[in-house]
Tab-separated table of C-alpha atoms in Angstrom:
chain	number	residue	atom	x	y	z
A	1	UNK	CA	180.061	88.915	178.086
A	2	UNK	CA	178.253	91.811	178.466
A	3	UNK	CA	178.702	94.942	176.920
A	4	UNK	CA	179.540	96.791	179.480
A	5	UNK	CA	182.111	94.206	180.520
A	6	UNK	CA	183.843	94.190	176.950
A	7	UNK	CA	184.170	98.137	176.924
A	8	UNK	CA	185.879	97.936	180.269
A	9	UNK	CA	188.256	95.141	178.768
A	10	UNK	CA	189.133	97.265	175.808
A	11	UNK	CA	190.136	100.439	177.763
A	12	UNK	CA	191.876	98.579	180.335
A	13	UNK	CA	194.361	97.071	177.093
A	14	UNK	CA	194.472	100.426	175.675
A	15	UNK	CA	195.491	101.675	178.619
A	16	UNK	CA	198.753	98.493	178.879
A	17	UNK	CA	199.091	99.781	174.941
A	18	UNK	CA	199.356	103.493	175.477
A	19	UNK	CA	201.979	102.344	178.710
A	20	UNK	CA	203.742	100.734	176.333
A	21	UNK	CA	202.687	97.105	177.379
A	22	UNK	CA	202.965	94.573	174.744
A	23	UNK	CA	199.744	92.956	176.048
A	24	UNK	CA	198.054	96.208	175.144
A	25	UNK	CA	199.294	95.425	171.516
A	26	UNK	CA	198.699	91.615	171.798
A	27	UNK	CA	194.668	92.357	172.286
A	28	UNK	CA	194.535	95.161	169.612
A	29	UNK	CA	196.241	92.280	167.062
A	30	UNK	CA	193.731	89.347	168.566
A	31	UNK	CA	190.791	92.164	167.891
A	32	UNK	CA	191.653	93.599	164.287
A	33	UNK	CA	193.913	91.945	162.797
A	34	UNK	CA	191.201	89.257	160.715
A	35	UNK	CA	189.321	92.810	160.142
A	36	UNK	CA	192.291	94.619	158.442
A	37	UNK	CA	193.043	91.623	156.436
A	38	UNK	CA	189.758	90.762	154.953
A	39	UNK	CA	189.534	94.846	154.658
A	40	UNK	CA	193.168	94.570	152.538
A	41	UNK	CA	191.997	91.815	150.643
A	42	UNK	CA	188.935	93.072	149.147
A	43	UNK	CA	191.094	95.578	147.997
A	44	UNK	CA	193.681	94.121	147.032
A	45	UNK	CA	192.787	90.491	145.897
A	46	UNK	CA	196.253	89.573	147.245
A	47	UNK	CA	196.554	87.916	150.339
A	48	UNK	CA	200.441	88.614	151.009
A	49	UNK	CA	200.066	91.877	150.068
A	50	UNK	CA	196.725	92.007	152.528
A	51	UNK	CA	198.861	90.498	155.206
A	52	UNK	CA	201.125	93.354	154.830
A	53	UNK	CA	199.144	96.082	155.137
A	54	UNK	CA	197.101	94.543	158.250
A	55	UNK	CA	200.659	94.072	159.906
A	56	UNK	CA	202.104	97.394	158.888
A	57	UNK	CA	198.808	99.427	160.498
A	58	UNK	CA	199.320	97.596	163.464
A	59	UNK	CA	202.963	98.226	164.013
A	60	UNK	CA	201.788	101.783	163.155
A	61	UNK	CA	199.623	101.943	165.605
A	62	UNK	CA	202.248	100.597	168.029
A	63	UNK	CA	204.675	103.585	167.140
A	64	UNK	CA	201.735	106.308	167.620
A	65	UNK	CA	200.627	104.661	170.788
A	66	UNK	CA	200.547	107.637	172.978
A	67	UNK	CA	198.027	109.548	170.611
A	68	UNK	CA	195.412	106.624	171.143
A	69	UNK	CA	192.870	107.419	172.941
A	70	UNK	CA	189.735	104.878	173.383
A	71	UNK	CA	189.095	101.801	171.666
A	72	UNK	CA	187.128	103.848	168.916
A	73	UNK	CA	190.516	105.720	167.584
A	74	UNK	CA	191.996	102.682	167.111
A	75	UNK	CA	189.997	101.878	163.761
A	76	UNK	CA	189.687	105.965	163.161
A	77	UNK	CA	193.915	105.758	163.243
C-alpha cells in the first residue's frame, strides 16, 4: 500500500475515533499498541506493568478523543 493510500486510511479512522466510533479506536490499538508496549518495557523491564501503561494511554486517548487531530497527535498525545 502506498503511502498515500495509508495516510488516507489513518484520517479516515481518526475521523470514526474523534465521532466516537469504536472502529476509530480499534485501528489506533491494531497501530500502537506493540509500539507503546515495547516503549513501556524498555522502561520498565516489566511486562505487566508495560501492558498497563500501553492500555491506560490508549483508553486516554479514547477519553480526549475530540482534541485529536491527525494521525501525528496521536503519538504527540
Amino acid at each position: 500500500m502506498n503511502k498515500t493510500l495509508q495516510i488516507l486510511k489513518a484520517e479516515k479512522y481518526i475521523s470514526l475515533l474523534q465521532d466516537g466510533d469504536e472502529r476509530g479506536l480499534n485501528y489506533c490499538y491494531n497501530r500502537f499498541y506493540g509500539y507503546l508496549f515495547v516503549r513501556s518495557f524498555r522502561v520498565t523491564k516489566d511486562d505487566c506493568v508495560a501492558e498497563s501503561i500501553a492500555q491506560e494511554a490508549l483508553l486516554r486517548l479514547w477519553l480526549y478523543r475530540k482534541q485529536v487531530k491527525d494521525i501525528d497527535d496521536t503519538l504527540n498525545f
